[in-house]
Tab-separated table of C-alpha atoms and ligand atoms in Angstrom:
chain	number	residue	atom	x	y	z
A	183	MET	CA	0.000	0.000	0.000
A	184	ASN	CA	1.144	3.545	-0.664
A	185	ALA	CA	1.109	6.573	1.580
A	186	PHE	CA	1.865	10.275	1.170
A	187	GLU	CA	4.393	12.001	3.386
A	188	ILE	CA	3.728	15.713	3.455
A	189	THR	CA	5.758	18.518	4.930
A	190	GLY	CA	3.218	21.258	5.496
A	191	GLY	CA	3.241	24.999	5.935
A	192	ILE	CA	4.655	25.775	2.501
A	193	LYS	CA	2.934	28.310	0.256
A	194	LEU	CA	2.210	26.969	-3.214
A	195	LYS	CA	2.278	29.008	-6.391
A	196	GLY	CA	1.474	28.527	-10.032
A	197	GLU	CA	-1.057	27.114	-12.457
A	198	ILE	CA	-2.934	23.856	-12.296
A	199	THR	CA	-5.269	22.320	-14.880
A	200	PRO	CA	-8.181	20.205	-13.674
A	201	GLN	CA	-8.542	16.673	-14.996
A	202	GLY	CA	-11.652	15.510	-16.856
A	203	ALA	CA	-14.647	14.861	-14.590
A	204	LYS	CA	-14.622	11.450	-12.879
A	205	ASN	CA	-18.374	11.131	-12.374
A	206	GLU	CA	-19.114	12.254	-15.929
A	207	ALA	CA	-16.562	9.793	-17.281
A	208	LEU	CA	-18.295	6.862	-15.569
A	209	GLN	CA	-21.617	7.723	-17.274
A	210	ILE	CA	-20.142	8.520	-20.668
A	211	LEU	CA	-18.052	5.343	-20.764
A	212	SER	CA	-21.096	3.228	-19.922
A	213	ALA	CA	-22.985	4.857	-22.803
A	214	VAL	CA	-20.566	3.437	-25.393
A	215	LEU	CA	-22.408	0.132	-24.892
A	216	LEU	CA	-25.490	1.651	-26.556
A	217	THR	CA	-24.075	1.491	-30.073
A	218	GLU	CA	-21.994	-0.828	-32.182
A	219	GLU	CA	-20.425	2.192	-33.872
A	220	LYS	CA	-17.207	3.909	-32.849
A	221	VAL	CA	-17.353	6.450	-30.020
A	222	THR	CA	-14.340	8.713	-29.421
A	223	ILE	CA	-13.993	10.198	-25.958
A	224	SER	CA	-11.432	12.781	-24.890
A	225	ASN	CA	-10.319	14.407	-21.621
A	226	ILE	CA	-10.696	11.065	-19.864
A	227	PRO	CA	-9.042	11.253	-16.433
A	228	ASP	CA	-6.331	8.675	-15.820
A	229	ILE	CA	-7.641	7.534	-12.431
A	230	LYS	CA	-8.324	4.187	-10.808
A	231	ASP	CA	-12.138	4.155	-11.053
A	232	VAL	CA	-12.189	5.170	-14.686
A	233	ASN	CA	-9.439	2.741	-15.661
A	234	LYS	CA	-11.317	-0.081	-13.926
A	235	LEU	CA	-14.449	0.701	-15.937
A	236	ILE	CA	-12.492	0.846	-19.189
A	237	GLU	CA	-10.997	-2.555	-18.338
A	238	LEU	CA	-14.464	-3.921	-17.597
A	239	LEU	CA	-15.735	-2.679	-20.964
A	240	GLY	CA	-12.797	-4.441	-22.625
A	241	ASP	CA	-13.642	-7.666	-20.739
A	242	LEU	CA	-17.236	-7.385	-21.999
A	243	GLY	CA	-15.917	-7.387	-25.566
A	244	VAL	CA	-15.746	-3.659	-26.326
A	245	LYS	CA	-12.826	-2.857	-28.645
A	246	VAL	CA	-10.881	-0.219	-26.743
A	247	GLU	CA	-8.103	1.821	-28.345
A	248	ARG	CA	-6.040	4.475	-26.644
A	249	ILE	CA	-5.367	7.290	-29.135
A	250	ASN	CA	-3.341	9.469	-26.769
A	251	LYS	CA	-2.973	10.170	-23.037
A	252	ASP	CA	-6.597	11.184	-22.510
A	253	THR	CA	-8.432	10.023	-25.628
A	254	TYR	CA	-9.840	6.590	-26.394
A	255	THR	CA	-12.092	5.042	-29.006
A	256	PHE	CA	-14.646	2.380	-28.110
A	257	GLU	CA	-16.516	-0.034	-30.380
A	258	ALA	CA	-19.129	-2.186	-28.668
A	259	LYS	CA	-19.804	-4.435	-31.652
A	260	ASN	CA	-19.248	-7.873	-30.159
A	261	ILE	CA	-20.459	-8.013	-26.599
A	262	ASP	CA	-19.925	-11.220	-24.666
A	263	LEU	CA	-22.996	-11.607	-22.468
A	264	ASN	CA	-21.553	-14.824	-20.958
A	265	PHE	CA	-18.988	-12.670	-19.229
A	266	PHE	CA	-21.661	-11.920	-16.601
A	267	GLU	CA	-21.250	-15.477	-15.304
A	268	SER	CA	-17.512	-15.202	-14.780
A	269	ASP	CA	-15.693	-14.744	-11.485
A	270	THR	CA	-13.712	-11.906	-13.083
A	271	PHE	CA	-16.937	-9.964	-13.597
A	272	LYS	CA	-17.995	-10.610	-10.012
A	273	ALA	CA	-14.675	-9.285	-8.758
A	274	LYS	CA	-14.236	-6.341	-11.110
A	275	GLY	CA	-17.872	-5.211	-11.437
A	276	GLY	CA	-18.127	-4.704	-7.690
A	277	GLY	CA	-14.944	-2.657	-7.548
A	278	LEU	CA	-16.472	0.736	-8.218
A	279	ARG	CA	-19.730	2.631	-7.958
A	280	GLY	CA	-19.853	3.614	-11.606
A	281	SER	CA	-20.101	0.011	-12.854
A	282	ILE	CA	-23.806	0.059	-11.985
A	283	MET	CA	-24.325	2.269	-15.037
A	284	ILE	CA	-23.523	-0.511	-17.510
A	285	VAL	CA	-26.909	-2.041	-16.607
A	286	GLY	CA	-29.122	0.549	-18.367
A	287	PRO	CA	-27.319	0.399	-21.730
A	288	LEU	CA	-27.009	-3.420	-21.695
A	289	LEU	CA	-30.692	-3.763	-20.899
A	290	ALA	CA	-31.598	-1.351	-23.691
A	291	ARG	CA	-29.472	-3.078	-26.292
A	292	PHE	CA	-29.486	-6.748	-25.291
A	293	GLY	CA	-32.523	-7.116	-23.024
A	294	LYS	CA	-30.494	-8.368	-20.081
A	295	ALA	CA	-27.818	-7.318	-17.671
A	296	ALA	CA	-26.266	-8.300	-14.393
A	297	ILE	CA	-24.114	-6.536	-11.873
A	298	PRO	CA	-22.598	-7.292	-8.486
A	299	LYS	CA	-23.500	-4.814	-5.756
A	300	PRO	CA	-21.203	-1.950	-6.705
A	301	GLY	CA	-18.370	-0.519	-4.627
A	302	GLY	CA	-17.412	3.135	-4.209
A	303	ASP	CA	-17.006	5.095	-1.037
A	304	LYS	CA	-18.247	3.740	2.268
A	305	ILE	CA	-20.009	6.935	3.245
A	306	GLY	CA	-23.300	5.551	4.502
A	307	ARG	CA	-26.130	3.565	2.973
A	308	ARG	CA	-26.060	3.828	-0.797
A	309	ARG	CA	-29.247	2.336	-2.033
A	310	LEU	CA	-29.934	1.464	-5.659
A	311	ASP	CA	-33.718	1.413	-5.477
A	312	THR	CA	-34.099	4.354	-7.856
A	313	HIS	CA	-32.231	2.455	-10.569
A	314	PHE	CA	-34.186	-0.767	-10.305
A	315	ILE	CA	-37.630	0.783	-9.745
A	316	GLY	CA	-36.963	2.838	-12.877
A	317	PHE	CA	-36.035	-0.274	-14.883
A	318	GLU	CA	-39.168	-2.014	-13.592
A	319	LYS	CA	-41.331	0.893	-14.747
A	320	LEU	CA	-39.825	0.384	-18.204
A	321	GLY	CA	-40.931	-3.254	-18.081
A	322	ALA	CA	-37.792	-4.988	-16.784
A	323	LYS	CA	-37.728	-7.645	-14.084
A	324	PHE	CA	-34.931	-7.824	-11.607
A	325	VAL	CA	-33.816	-10.357	-9.055
A	326	TYR	CA	-31.418	-9.504	-6.260
A	327	ASP	CA	-29.485	-12.477	-4.977
A	328	SER	CA	-28.592	-11.276	-1.491
A	329	LYS	CA	-26.249	-14.242	-0.814
A	330	LYS	CA	-24.099	-13.419	-3.810
A	331	ALA	CA	-24.875	-9.672	-3.637
A	332	PHE	CA	-25.748	-9.840	-7.315
A	333	PHE	CA	-28.467	-8.141	-9.385
A	334	ASN	CA	-29.906	-9.852	-12.496
A	335	VAL	CA	-32.147	-7.799	-14.771
A	336	ASP	CA	-34.172	-8.966	-17.780
A	337	ALA	CA	-36.344	-7.144	-20.274
A	338	THR	CA	-37.441	-8.559	-23.593
A	339	ASN	CA	-39.249	-5.404	-24.545
A	340	LEU	CA	-38.564	-2.080	-22.848
A	341	GLN	CA	-41.559	0.211	-23.050
A	342	GLY	CA	-41.527	3.981	-22.390
A	343	ALA	CA	-43.269	5.063	-19.175
A	344	TYR	CA	-43.866	7.969	-16.807
A	345	ILE	CA	-41.396	7.680	-13.965
A	346	LEU	CA	-41.477	9.881	-10.876
A	347	LEU	CA	-38.229	9.262	-9.041
A	348	ASP	CA	-38.496	9.173	-5.256
A	349	GLU	CA	-35.116	10.924	-5.151
A	350	ALA	CA	-32.982	12.695	-7.719
A	351	SER	CA	-30.290	10.022	-7.913
A	352	VAL	CA	-27.359	10.946	-10.145
A	353	THR	CA	-26.302	7.483	-11.322
A	354	GLY	CA	-29.935	6.306	-11.126
A	355	THR	CA	-31.114	8.984	-13.564
A	356	ALA	CA	-28.217	8.217	-15.914
A	357	ASN	CA	-29.011	4.512	-15.851
A	358	ILE	CA	-32.729	5.012	-16.554
A	359	VAL	CA	-32.016	7.518	-19.341
A	360	MET	CA	-29.668	5.035	-21.003
A	361	ALA	CA	-32.296	2.296	-20.787
A	362	ALA	CA	-35.064	4.580	-22.076
A	363	VAL	CA	-33.307	5.922	-25.179
A	364	LEU	CA	-33.829	2.604	-26.971
A	365	ALA	CA	-37.218	1.748	-25.374
A	366	LYS	CA	-40.438	1.834	-27.411
A	367	GLY	CA	-42.442	5.030	-27.024
A	368	THR	CA	-41.970	7.984	-24.733
A	369	THR	CA	-40.433	8.010	-21.273
A	370	THR	CA	-40.861	10.940	-18.920
A	371	ILE	CA	-38.575	11.153	-15.908
A	372	TYR	CA	-39.683	13.642	-13.259
A	373	ASN	CA	-37.467	14.565	-10.299
A	374	ALA	CA	-34.545	13.637	-12.518
A	375	ALA	CA	-31.062	14.595	-11.349
A	376	CYS	CA	-29.570	17.279	-13.595
A	377	GLU	CA	-25.901	17.576	-12.602
A	378	PRO	CA	-23.590	18.707	-15.436
A	379	TYR	CA	-22.545	15.030	-15.648
A	380	LEU	CA	-26.089	14.178	-16.734
A	381	GLN	CA	-26.421	17.146	-19.039
A	382	GLN	CA	-23.251	16.018	-20.768
A	383	LEU	CA	-24.552	12.455	-21.033
A	384	CYS	CA	-27.881	13.556	-22.534
A	385	LYS	CA	-26.158	15.857	-25.044
A	386	MET	CA	-23.890	13.030	-26.111
A	387	LEU	CA	-26.824	10.621	-26.477
A	388	ASN	CA	-28.646	13.173	-28.640
A	389	ARG	CA	-25.570	13.407	-30.867
A	390	MET	CA	-25.784	9.609	-31.148
A	391	GLY	CA	-29.388	9.948	-32.387
A	392	ALA	CA	-31.391	9.868	-29.147
A	393	LYS	CA	-34.317	12.236	-28.639
A	394	ILE	CA	-34.036	13.707	-25.164
A	395	SER	CA	-35.541	17.049	-24.207
A	396	GLY	CA	-35.578	18.968	-20.934
A	397	ILE	CA	-31.803	18.630	-20.512
A	398	GLY	CA	-30.623	20.563	-17.450
A	399	SER	CA	-34.049	20.398	-15.788
A	400	ASN	CA	-35.651	17.806	-13.516
A	401	LEU	CA	-38.153	16.811	-16.183
A	402	LEU	CA	-36.672	14.752	-18.993
A	403	THR	CA	-38.672	13.510	-21.946
A	404	ILE	CA	-37.176	10.722	-23.992
A	405	GLU	CA	-38.666	9.526	-27.244
A	406	GLY	CA	-37.298	6.063	-27.858
A	407	VAL	CA	-35.396	5.366	-31.093
A	408	THR	CA	-34.448	2.017	-32.594
A	409	VAL	CA	-30.737	2.496	-33.006
A	410	LEU	CA	-27.933	4.827	-31.926
A	411	GLY	CA	-24.759	5.696	-33.840
A	412	GLY	CA	-21.206	6.741	-33.029
A	413	THR	CA	-20.070	10.177	-31.879
A	414	GLU	CA	-17.268	12.185	-30.314
A	415	HIS	CA	-17.396	13.542	-26.802
A	416	ARG	CA	-15.145	15.661	-24.592
A	417	MET	CA	-15.446	15.494	-20.829
A	418	LEU	CA	-15.904	18.695	-18.805
A	419	PRO	CA	-13.206	19.582	-16.273
A	420	ASP	CA	-13.836	17.973	-12.897
A	421	MET	CA	-15.762	20.510	-10.797
A	422	ILE	CA	-14.919	18.634	-7.604
A	423	GLU	CA	-11.213	18.942	-8.373
A	424	ILE	CA	-11.696	22.645	-9.106
A	425	GLY	CA	-13.410	23.179	-5.740
A	426	SER	CA	-10.683	21.160	-4.024
A	427	PHE	CA	-7.995	23.401	-5.538
A	428	ILE	CA	-9.821	26.590	-4.469
A	429	GLY	CA	-9.952	25.236	-0.915
A	430	MET	CA	-6.318	24.152	-1.024
A	431	ALA	CA	-5.185	27.616	-2.166
A	432	ALA	CA	-7.066	29.321	0.674
A	433	MET	CA	-5.809	26.922	3.364
A	434	THR	CA	-2.171	27.223	2.298
A	435	GLU	CA	-2.237	31.003	1.563
A	436	SER	CA	-1.216	30.191	-1.991
A	437	GLU	CA	-1.618	32.147	-5.206
A	438	ILE	CA	-2.993	29.669	-7.690
A	439	THR	CA	-4.578	29.894	-11.117
A	440	ILE	CA	-6.882	27.035	-11.987
A	441	LYS	CA	-6.902	26.814	-15.777
A	442	ASN	CA	-9.785	26.156	-18.174
A	443	VAL	CA	-12.483	25.488	-15.609
A	444	CYS	CA	-15.600	25.885	-17.846
A	445	TYR	CA	-16.759	28.478	-15.302
A	446	ASP	CA	-20.339	28.622	-16.533
A	447	GLU	CA	-20.809	24.950	-15.624
A	448	LEU	CA	-19.729	25.383	-11.990
A	449	GLY	CA	-23.121	26.456	-10.650
A	450	VAL	CA	-22.998	27.706	-7.053
A	451	ILE	CA	-19.544	26.275	-6.314
A	452	PRO	CA	-17.552	29.572	-6.599
A	453	GLU	CA	-20.215	31.384	-4.548
A	454	VAL	CA	-20.039	28.860	-1.719
A	455	PHE	CA	-16.267	29.354	-1.415
A	456	ARG	CA	-16.841	33.139	-1.481
A	457	LYS	CA	-19.215	32.711	1.485
A	458	LEU	CA	-16.226	31.356	3.406
A	459	GLY	CA	-14.542	34.679	2.657
A	460	ILE	CA	-12.208	33.294	0.014
A	461	LYS	CA	-11.364	35.741	-2.758
A	462	LEU	CA	-11.446	34.273	-6.221
A	463	GLU	CA	-11.580	35.952	-9.598
A	464	ARG	CA	-12.840	34.724	-12.894
A	465	ARG	CA	-10.191	35.511	-15.486
A	466	GLY	CA	-11.476	34.412	-18.877
A	467	ASP	CA	-12.120	30.725	-18.268
A	468	ASP	CA	-9.597	30.471	-15.434
A	469	ILE	CA	-10.083	30.976	-11.708
A	470	TYR	CA	-7.412	33.061	-9.988
A	471	VAL	CA	-7.096	32.657	-6.231
A	472	PRO	CA	-4.781	35.252	-4.644
A	473	SER	CA	-2.665	34.448	-1.604
A	474	GLN	CA	-4.804	35.366	1.423
A	475	LYS	CA	-3.588	35.553	5.006
A	476	HIS	CA	-7.138	35.714	6.389
A	477	TYR	CA	-10.621	34.930	5.188
A	478	GLU	CA	-13.836	35.491	7.104
A	479	ILE	CA	-17.003	33.390	6.932
A	480	ASP	CA	-20.195	35.297	6.080
A	481	THR	CA	-23.204	35.180	8.325
A	482	PHE	CA	-26.779	35.045	7.092
A	483	ILE	CA	-28.313	38.500	6.506
A	484	ASP	CA	-29.810	38.545	10.012
A	485	GLY	CA	-26.386	37.908	11.532
A	486	SER	CA	-27.025	34.265	12.391
A	487	ILE	CA	-24.428	31.510	11.798
A	488	LEU	CA	-24.078	30.369	8.201
A	489	THR	CA	-25.107	26.851	7.189
A	490	ILE	CA	-23.576	25.169	4.164
A	491	ALA	CA	-25.583	22.135	3.107
A	492	ASP	CA	-25.642	19.833	0.106
A	493	SER	CA	-28.554	19.248	-2.227
A	494	PRO	CA	-29.120	17.850	-5.694
A	495	TRP	CA	-28.037	20.113	-8.574
A	496	PRO	CA	-28.296	23.072	-8.949
A	497	GLY	CA	-27.679	22.923	-5.192
A	498	PHE	CA	-24.235	22.429	-3.694
A	499	THR	CA	-22.678	19.041	-4.383
A	500	PRO	CA	-22.125	16.778	-1.348
A	501	ASP	CA	-18.737	15.851	-2.802
A	502	LEU	CA	-17.327	19.264	-1.844
A	503	LEU	CA	-18.653	19.525	1.700
A	504	SER	CA	-15.628	17.799	3.258
A	505	ILE	CA	-13.387	20.308	1.493
A	506	VAL	CA	-15.501	23.257	2.669
A	507	LEU	CA	-15.328	21.884	6.200
A	508	VAL	CA	-11.548	21.673	6.275
A	509	VAL	CA	-11.140	25.137	4.764
A	510	ALA	CA	-13.498	26.610	7.389
A	511	THR	CA	-11.222	25.427	10.208
A	512	GLN	CA	-8.717	28.202	9.393
A	513	ALA	CA	-11.263	30.901	8.538
A	514	LYS	CA	-12.490	33.592	10.905
A	515	GLY	CA	-16.007	32.797	12.099
A	516	ASN	CA	-18.325	29.833	12.424
A	517	VAL	CA	-20.262	27.631	10.061
A	518	LEU	CA	-22.596	24.677	10.366
A	519	ILE	CA	-21.808	22.013	7.791
A	520	HIS	CA	-24.878	19.911	7.034
A	521	GLN	CA	-24.240	16.783	4.971
A	522	LYS	CA	-27.812	15.789	4.199
A	523	MET	CA	-27.222	12.975	1.743
A	524	PHE	CA	-24.633	10.731	3.359
A	525	GLU	CA	-24.603	9.653	6.979
A	526	SER	CA	-20.976	8.552	7.391
A	527	ARG	CA	-19.092	11.209	5.547
A	528	LEU	CA	-18.252	13.527	8.422
A	529	PHE	CA	-16.546	11.086	10.768
A	530	PHE	CA	-13.153	12.096	9.386
A	531	VAL	CA	-13.376	15.289	11.468
A	532	ASP	CA	-11.772	13.260	14.298
A	533	LYS	CA	-8.502	13.533	12.428
A	534	LEU	CA	-8.866	17.276	11.970
A	535	ILE	CA	-9.597	17.615	15.693
A	536	ASP	CA	-6.386	15.634	16.386
A	537	MET	CA	-4.587	18.180	14.221
A	538	GLY	CA	-5.928	20.991	16.414
A	539	ALA	CA	-9.052	22.080	14.533
A	540	GLN	CA	-12.062	23.242	16.527
A	541	ILE	CA	-15.016	21.189	15.359
A	542	ILE	CA	-18.033	19.753	17.127
A	543	LEU	CA	-19.601	16.775	15.406
A	544	CYS	CA	-23.229	17.381	16.327
A	545	ASP	CA	-24.498	14.136	14.801
A	546	PRO	CA	-23.524	12.015	11.771
A	547	HIS	CA	-24.891	14.648	9.391
A	548	ARG	CA	-23.825	17.927	10.992
A	549	ALA	CA	-20.622	19.499	12.229
A	550	THR	CA	-20.054	22.979	13.615
A	551	VAL	CA	-16.708	24.490	12.736
A	552	ASN	CA	-15.244	27.225	14.870
A	553	GLY	CA	-12.744	28.854	12.521
A	554	ILE	CA	-9.597	29.942	14.361
A	555	ASP	CA	-8.542	32.664	11.914
A	556	LYS	CA	-5.069	31.128	11.603
A	557	LYS	CA	-4.240	31.983	15.227
A	558	TYR	CA	-2.229	28.793	15.137
A	559	LYS	CA	-1.490	26.214	12.470
A	560	LEU	CA	-2.862	22.701	12.452
A	561	ARG	CA	-0.167	20.177	13.420
A	562	GLY	CA	0.952	17.333	11.192
A	563	ILE	CA	-0.116	13.822	12.223
A	564	SER	CA	-0.414	10.301	10.750
A	565	MET	CA	-3.849	9.453	9.443
A	566	THR	CA	-5.745	7.101	7.179
A	567	SER	CA	-7.945	8.300	4.384
A	568	PRO	CA	-11.479	6.925	4.829
A	569	ASP	CA	-12.978	8.059	1.520
A	570	ILE	CA	-11.993	9.988	-1.565
A	571	ARG	CA	-13.121	13.485	-0.530
A	572	ALA	CA	-12.167	13.136	3.140
A	573	GLY	CA	-8.798	11.955	1.814
A	574	VAL	CA	-8.254	15.122	-0.183
A	575	SER	CA	-9.498	17.249	2.699
A	576	LEU	CA	-6.887	15.615	4.948
A	577	LEU	CA	-4.288	16.196	2.252
A	578	ILE	CA	-5.211	19.902	2.186
A	579	ALA	CA	-5.067	20.019	5.999
A	580	ALA	CA	-1.623	18.363	5.902
A	581	LEU	CA	-0.333	20.840	3.302
A	582	SER	CA	-1.305	23.719	5.583
A	583	ALA	CA	-0.149	22.099	8.834
A	584	GLU	CA	3.055	22.598	10.738
A	585	GLY	CA	5.420	19.650	10.459
A	586	LYS	CA	5.121	16.296	8.807
A	587	SER	CA	1.949	14.331	8.113
A	588	THR	CA	1.531	10.850	6.714
A	589	ILE	CA	-1.661	9.888	4.914
A	590	TYR	CA	-2.207	6.137	4.492
A	591	ASN	CA	-4.631	4.372	2.171
A	592	ILE	CA	-4.062	6.921	-0.588
A	593	GLU	CA	-5.619	4.484	-3.066
A	594	GLN	CA	-8.859	6.127	-1.930
A	595	ILE	CA	-7.613	9.531	-3.088
A	596	GLU	CA	-6.243	8.111	-6.322
A	597	ARG	CA	-9.657	6.714	-7.192
A	598	GLY	CA	-10.509	10.244	-8.249
A	599	TYR	CA	-7.477	12.549	-8.438
A	600	GLN	CA	-5.003	12.042	-11.252
A	601	ASP	CA	-1.226	12.192	-10.470
A	602	ILE	CA	-2.090	14.403	-7.529
A	603	ASP	CA	1.356	14.256	-5.915
A	604	THR	CA	3.166	15.160	-9.153
A	605	ARG	CA	0.784	18.017	-9.881
A	606	LEU	CA	1.077	19.428	-6.364
A	607	ARG	CA	4.874	19.144	-6.428
A	608	ALA	CA	4.788	21.306	-9.579
A	609	LEU	CA	3.175	24.011	-7.405
A	610	GLY	CA	5.947	23.667	-4.817
A	611	ALA	CA	4.309	21.212	-2.393
A	612	GLN	CA	6.552	18.875	-0.425
A	613	ILE	CA	4.766	15.593	-0.915
A	614	LYS	CA	6.436	12.227	-1.222
A	615	ARG	CA	4.947	8.871	-2.150
A	616	VAL	CA	6.193	6.081	0.102
A	617	ASN	CA	5.403	2.424	0.404
A	618	ALA	CA	3.804	1.995	3.811
A	619	ASP	CA	0.809	0.330	5.375
A	620	ALA	CA	-1.401	2.054	7.915
A	621	PRO	CA	-0.397	1.110	11.469
A	622	SER	CA	-2.845	-1.501	12.818
A	623	HIS	CA	-4.534	-0.029	15.905
B	52	UD1	C1	-20.219	7.830	-9.485
B	52	UD1	C2	-21.016	9.018	-9.108
B	52	UD1	O1	-21.523	9.733	-9.942
B	52	UD1	N1	-21.096	9.269	-7.794
B	52	UD1	C3	-21.816	10.425	-7.330
B	52	UD1	C4	-23.289	10.119	-7.319
B	52	UD1	O2	-23.474	8.963	-6.526
B	52	UD1	P1	-24.870	8.181	-6.562
B	52	UD1	O3	-25.521	8.328	-7.882
B	52	UD1	O4	-24.563	6.840	-6.040
B	52	UD1	O5	-25.707	8.992	-5.505
B	52	UD1	P2	-27.274	9.312	-5.511
B	52	UD1	O6	-27.479	10.566	-6.292
B	52	UD1	O7	-28.006	8.099	-5.903
B	52	UD1	O8	-27.552	9.600	-3.990
B	52	UD1	C5	-26.581	9.908	-3.061
B	52	UD1	C6	-27.177	9.895	-1.677
B	52	UD1	O9	-27.984	10.987	-1.485
B	52	UD1	C7	-29.277	10.627	-1.092
B	52	UD1	N2	-30.175	11.551	-1.793
B	52	UD1	C8	-30.094	11.676	-3.129
B	52	UD1	C9	-30.962	12.534	-3.801
B	52	UD1	C10	-31.906	13.236	-3.034
B	52	UD1	O10	-32.711	14.000	-3.575
B	52	UD1	N3	-31.924	13.093	-1.700
B	52	UD1	C11	-31.079	12.263	-1.058
B	52	UD1	O11	-31.118	12.127	0.158
B	52	UD1	C12	-29.416	9.186	-1.514
B	52	UD1	O12	-30.313	8.479	-0.692
B	52	UD1	C13	-28.001	8.664	-1.384
B	52	UD1	O13	-27.705	8.231	-0.098
B	52	UD1	O14	-24.016	11.232	-6.778
B	52	UD1	C14	-23.680	11.542	-5.424
B	52	UD1	C15	-24.613	12.661	-4.995
B	52	UD1	O15	-24.360	13.840	-5.702
B	52	UD1	C16	-22.207	11.901	-5.331
B	52	UD1	O16	-21.872	12.070	-3.975
B	52	UD1	C17	-21.331	10.805	-5.937
B	52	UD1	O17	-20.014	11.269	-6.048
B	53	PEP	C1	-18.621	9.517	-3.513
B	53	PEP	C2	-17.890	9.644	-4.599
B	53	PEP	O1	-17.660	8.694	-5.509
B	53	PEP	P1	-18.371	7.259	-5.691
B	53	PEP	O2	-19.813	7.551	-5.951
B	53	PEP	O3	-17.682	6.698	-6.874
B	53	PEP	O4	-18.123	6.496	-4.427
B	53	PEP	C3	-17.224	10.944	-4.933
B	53	PEP	O5	-16.774	11.085	-6.078
B	53	PEP	O6	-17.112	11.813	-4.055
């Protein structure tokens, strides 16, 4: 296992370019299964989760060619449906969250699919009901084998339907959309998720010949077509990486320019960091964050303590709340962080408290941060990364802290952040990759 050794307290400086979006990539890559024609995809991040999905597509029979560092072509002409029965599929399919999204396209094109209960972060219950209830509404039958933790889905004839989702699930909406594009008749999905990931997916499907309207809203209408063709698609920059870099700059008093961010697609993200008092400027399509000694958290208009909470798009993404939390520890003022979606994502605050941060974990969903206005620095410690975003938050804390920190289990971070140590070293960070297991206690 690998770990990062970080010597903190060093100001960073320079430019950094965000990778392509991880969560978009997982949807877009699954969509290549919808056509036997060639699909060319660029700005694919070179990260563990995405590479695992590409490998899985290859195992299923998709012809995968790497054109350059971030561009691949995919041709799903000869799909091997027997692969579902193999032990390899059981092992690899369960290795990441995104693998669940191969079900919709396989169902649409071949009338059957199977998937082991998918992996991803252990951040609380992560139900898949939305996906399977949606498939059922389209006429599919599914069986969940709880002993093997395996879902089998069959549908000889998918039929368009009205589907009111009980929650705006991101991967659930993507899965149902991909099943519905080749169903007979019209499907309406209300309370659909509409994150940029999904907007990108729907735009790509339309370029392939699908008929989806309402893109960007929570009401999607999909007129089924009989066949889809090839296309080209470029992934947006990863908005979670962009937010992470804004937070990192503020915590480490660094002057950083984040290049080519597709600013108009960032929704409320820049505004939420501004509410923490962080100065950031839009310069063309870049974000410039000046070096700031102090930043002060806003209050609500009536003077009461600010709450930052997650909600489905266009609300604030839950994937940036851990970053906001860590950045608030060094701000002036107080904030209540309310993680509404996931119930085990805030436990990592223990490590920040060990580093000297003033945080009260009110319950599994809420933490109050008492920002210390940099009166003292956090101190470096050894810690283990519990999930991808907590991992990066701890990395940011370590970069700002006095002394040395070691972060174990960095495979979690590398699930979603490409060459992060190399890219941070280019900004002047002292971060070293070492081979070390987390101490067992
Ligand atoms: C691979 C991928 O794309 N992963 C993302 C995707 O996961 P994923 O698609 O798995 O997450 P969902 O959108 O299904 O839901 C996430 C959690 O939020 C809850 N929930 C969801 C919608 C809602 O209106 N109310 C509500 O409480 C769900 O019960 C669940 O516990 O979306 C999450 C929510 O943005 C992100 O954290 C993940 O990074
Ligand atoms: C929770 C996340 O990912 P996943 O859904 O793949 O676990 C994330 O990207 O923050």
